[in-house]
CSV table of C-alpha atoms in Angstrom, one decimal:
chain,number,residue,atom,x,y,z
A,6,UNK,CA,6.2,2.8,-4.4
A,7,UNK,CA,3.1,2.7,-2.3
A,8,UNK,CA,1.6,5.5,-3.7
A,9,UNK,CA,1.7,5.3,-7.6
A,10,UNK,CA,2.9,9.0,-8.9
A,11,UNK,CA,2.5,10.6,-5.4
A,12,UNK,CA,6.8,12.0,-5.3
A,13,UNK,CA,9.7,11.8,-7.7
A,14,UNK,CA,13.1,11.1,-6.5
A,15,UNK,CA,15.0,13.7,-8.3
A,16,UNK,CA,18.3,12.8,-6.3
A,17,UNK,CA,19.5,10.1,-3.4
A,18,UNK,CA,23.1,10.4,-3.0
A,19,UNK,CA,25.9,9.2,0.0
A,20,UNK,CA,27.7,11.9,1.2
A,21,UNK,CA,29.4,10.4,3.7
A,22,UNK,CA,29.4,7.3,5.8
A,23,UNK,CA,25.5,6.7,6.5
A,24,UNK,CA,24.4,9.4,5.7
A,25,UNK,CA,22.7,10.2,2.8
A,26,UNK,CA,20.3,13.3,0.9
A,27,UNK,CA,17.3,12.8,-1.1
A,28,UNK,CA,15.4,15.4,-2.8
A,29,UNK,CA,11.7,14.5,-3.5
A,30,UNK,CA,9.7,16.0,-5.8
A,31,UNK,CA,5.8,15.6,-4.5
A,32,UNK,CA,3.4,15.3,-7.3
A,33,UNK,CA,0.6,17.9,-6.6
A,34,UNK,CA,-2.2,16.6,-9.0
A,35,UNK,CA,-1.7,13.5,-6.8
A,36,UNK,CA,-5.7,12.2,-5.9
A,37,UNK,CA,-4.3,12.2,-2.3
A,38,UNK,CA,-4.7,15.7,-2.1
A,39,UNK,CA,-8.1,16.3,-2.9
A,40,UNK,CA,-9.2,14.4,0.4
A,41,UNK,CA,-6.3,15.5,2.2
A,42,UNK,CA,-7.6,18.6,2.2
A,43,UNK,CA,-9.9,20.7,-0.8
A,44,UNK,CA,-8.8,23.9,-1.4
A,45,UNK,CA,-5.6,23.8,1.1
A,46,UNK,CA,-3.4,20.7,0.5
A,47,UNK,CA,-1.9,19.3,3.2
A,48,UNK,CA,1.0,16.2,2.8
A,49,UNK,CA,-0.8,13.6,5.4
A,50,UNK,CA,2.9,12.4,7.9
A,51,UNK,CA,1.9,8.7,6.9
A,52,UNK,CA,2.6,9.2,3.7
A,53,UNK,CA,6.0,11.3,4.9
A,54,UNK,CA,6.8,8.3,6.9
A,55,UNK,CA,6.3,6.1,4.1
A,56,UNK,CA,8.9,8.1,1.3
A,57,UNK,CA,11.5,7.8,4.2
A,58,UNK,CA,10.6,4.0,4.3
A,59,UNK,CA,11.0,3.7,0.6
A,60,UNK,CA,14.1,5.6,0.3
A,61,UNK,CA,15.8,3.4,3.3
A,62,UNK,CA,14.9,0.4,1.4
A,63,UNK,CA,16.5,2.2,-1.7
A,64,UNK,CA,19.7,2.8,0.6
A,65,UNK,CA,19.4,-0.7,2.2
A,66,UNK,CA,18.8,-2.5,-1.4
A,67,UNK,CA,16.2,-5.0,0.6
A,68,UNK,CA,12.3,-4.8,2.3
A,69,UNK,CA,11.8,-3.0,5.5
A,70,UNK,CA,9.2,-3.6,8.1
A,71,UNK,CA,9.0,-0.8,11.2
A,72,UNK,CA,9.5,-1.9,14.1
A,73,UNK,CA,9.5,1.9,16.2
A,74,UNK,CA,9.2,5.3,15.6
A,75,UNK,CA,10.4,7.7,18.5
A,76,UNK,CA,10.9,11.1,18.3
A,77,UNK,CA,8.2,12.0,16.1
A,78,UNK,CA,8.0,15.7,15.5
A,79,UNK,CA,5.9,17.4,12.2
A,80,UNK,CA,6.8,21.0,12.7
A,81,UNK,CA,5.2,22.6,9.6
A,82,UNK,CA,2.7,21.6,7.2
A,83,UNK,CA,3.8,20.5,3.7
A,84,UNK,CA,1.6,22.0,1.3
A,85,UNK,CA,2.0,20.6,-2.4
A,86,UNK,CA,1.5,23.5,-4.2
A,87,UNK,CA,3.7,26.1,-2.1
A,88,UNK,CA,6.7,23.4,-1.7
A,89,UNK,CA,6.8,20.5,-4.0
A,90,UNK,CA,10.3,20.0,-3.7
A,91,UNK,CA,11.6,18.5,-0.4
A,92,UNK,CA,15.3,18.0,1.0
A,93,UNK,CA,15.5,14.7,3.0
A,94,UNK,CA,18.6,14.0,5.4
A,95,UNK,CA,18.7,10.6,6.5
A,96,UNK,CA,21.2,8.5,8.9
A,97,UNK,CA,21.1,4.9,8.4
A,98,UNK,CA,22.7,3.0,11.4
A,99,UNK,CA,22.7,-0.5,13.3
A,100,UNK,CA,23.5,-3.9,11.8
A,101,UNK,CA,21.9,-3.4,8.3
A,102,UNK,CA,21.7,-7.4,8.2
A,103,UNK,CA,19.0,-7.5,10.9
A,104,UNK,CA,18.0,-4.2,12.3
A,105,UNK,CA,18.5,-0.7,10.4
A,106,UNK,CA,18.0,2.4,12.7
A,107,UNK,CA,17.1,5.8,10.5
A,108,UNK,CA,17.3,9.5,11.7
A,109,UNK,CA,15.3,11.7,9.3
A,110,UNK,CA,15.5,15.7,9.0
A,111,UNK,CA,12.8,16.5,6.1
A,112,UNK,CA,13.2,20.3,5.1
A,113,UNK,CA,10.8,22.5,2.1
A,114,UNK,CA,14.1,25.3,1.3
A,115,UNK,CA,15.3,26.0,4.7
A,116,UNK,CA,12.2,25.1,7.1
A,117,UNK,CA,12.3,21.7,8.8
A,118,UNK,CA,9.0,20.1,8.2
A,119,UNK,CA,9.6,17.0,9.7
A,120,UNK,CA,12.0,15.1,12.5
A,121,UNK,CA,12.0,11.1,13.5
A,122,UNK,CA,14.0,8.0,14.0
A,123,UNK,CA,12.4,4.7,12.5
A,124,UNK,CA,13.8,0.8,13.5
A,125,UNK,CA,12.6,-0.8,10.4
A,126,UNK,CA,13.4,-5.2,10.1
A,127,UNK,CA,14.7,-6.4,7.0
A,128,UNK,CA,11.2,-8.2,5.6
């Protein structure tokens, strides 16, 4: 983890061929968020970007290094202390022995916070 005590994975499971749903807890005492912003948390995407990176090396079982992002959407902000927990659908595609593909749907309950699609090399 990048980020020492910044989430919890509190599940990462296969639910069919893939694909595969994680649900993060984000650790809102984190020193992250007093920068990120005083007084109105906000989850910077980087950091978004980077939990979807760990958990597709979880998936993967090796190092990843991003190659593209494309179809970048945020389409709410992520505050820590309204939604901790987050709901992360990911499809993992491509030849996993050189290149992995990954679509991600993030959702806090039934709002979608964040879209992409990351080509990540295995390091």
């Amino acid at each position: 983890m990048l980020l020492k005590d910044f989430y919890t994975v509190e599940k990462l499971e296969n639910v069919s061929e893939g694909k595969y749903n994680a649900t993060v807890h984000l650790n809102k005492q984190h020193d992250i968020f007093k920068g990120h912003f005083p007084g109105n948390p906000v989850t910077p995407g980087v950091c978004m970007m980077q939990i979807i990176k760990e958990l597709s090396q979880e998936i993967v079982g090796s190092s990843l290094f991003m190659i593209s992002s494309s179809n970048v959407k945020f389409m709410a902000l992520i505050n820590p202390e309204v939604h901790p927990l987050l709901r992360l659908e990911l499809e993992i595609s491509g030849d996993l022995n050189t290149e992995v593909k990954v679509k991600n749907t993030t959702f806090f309950e039934e709002t979608v916070a964040l879209k992409l699609t990351n080509t990540y090399k295995k390091a």
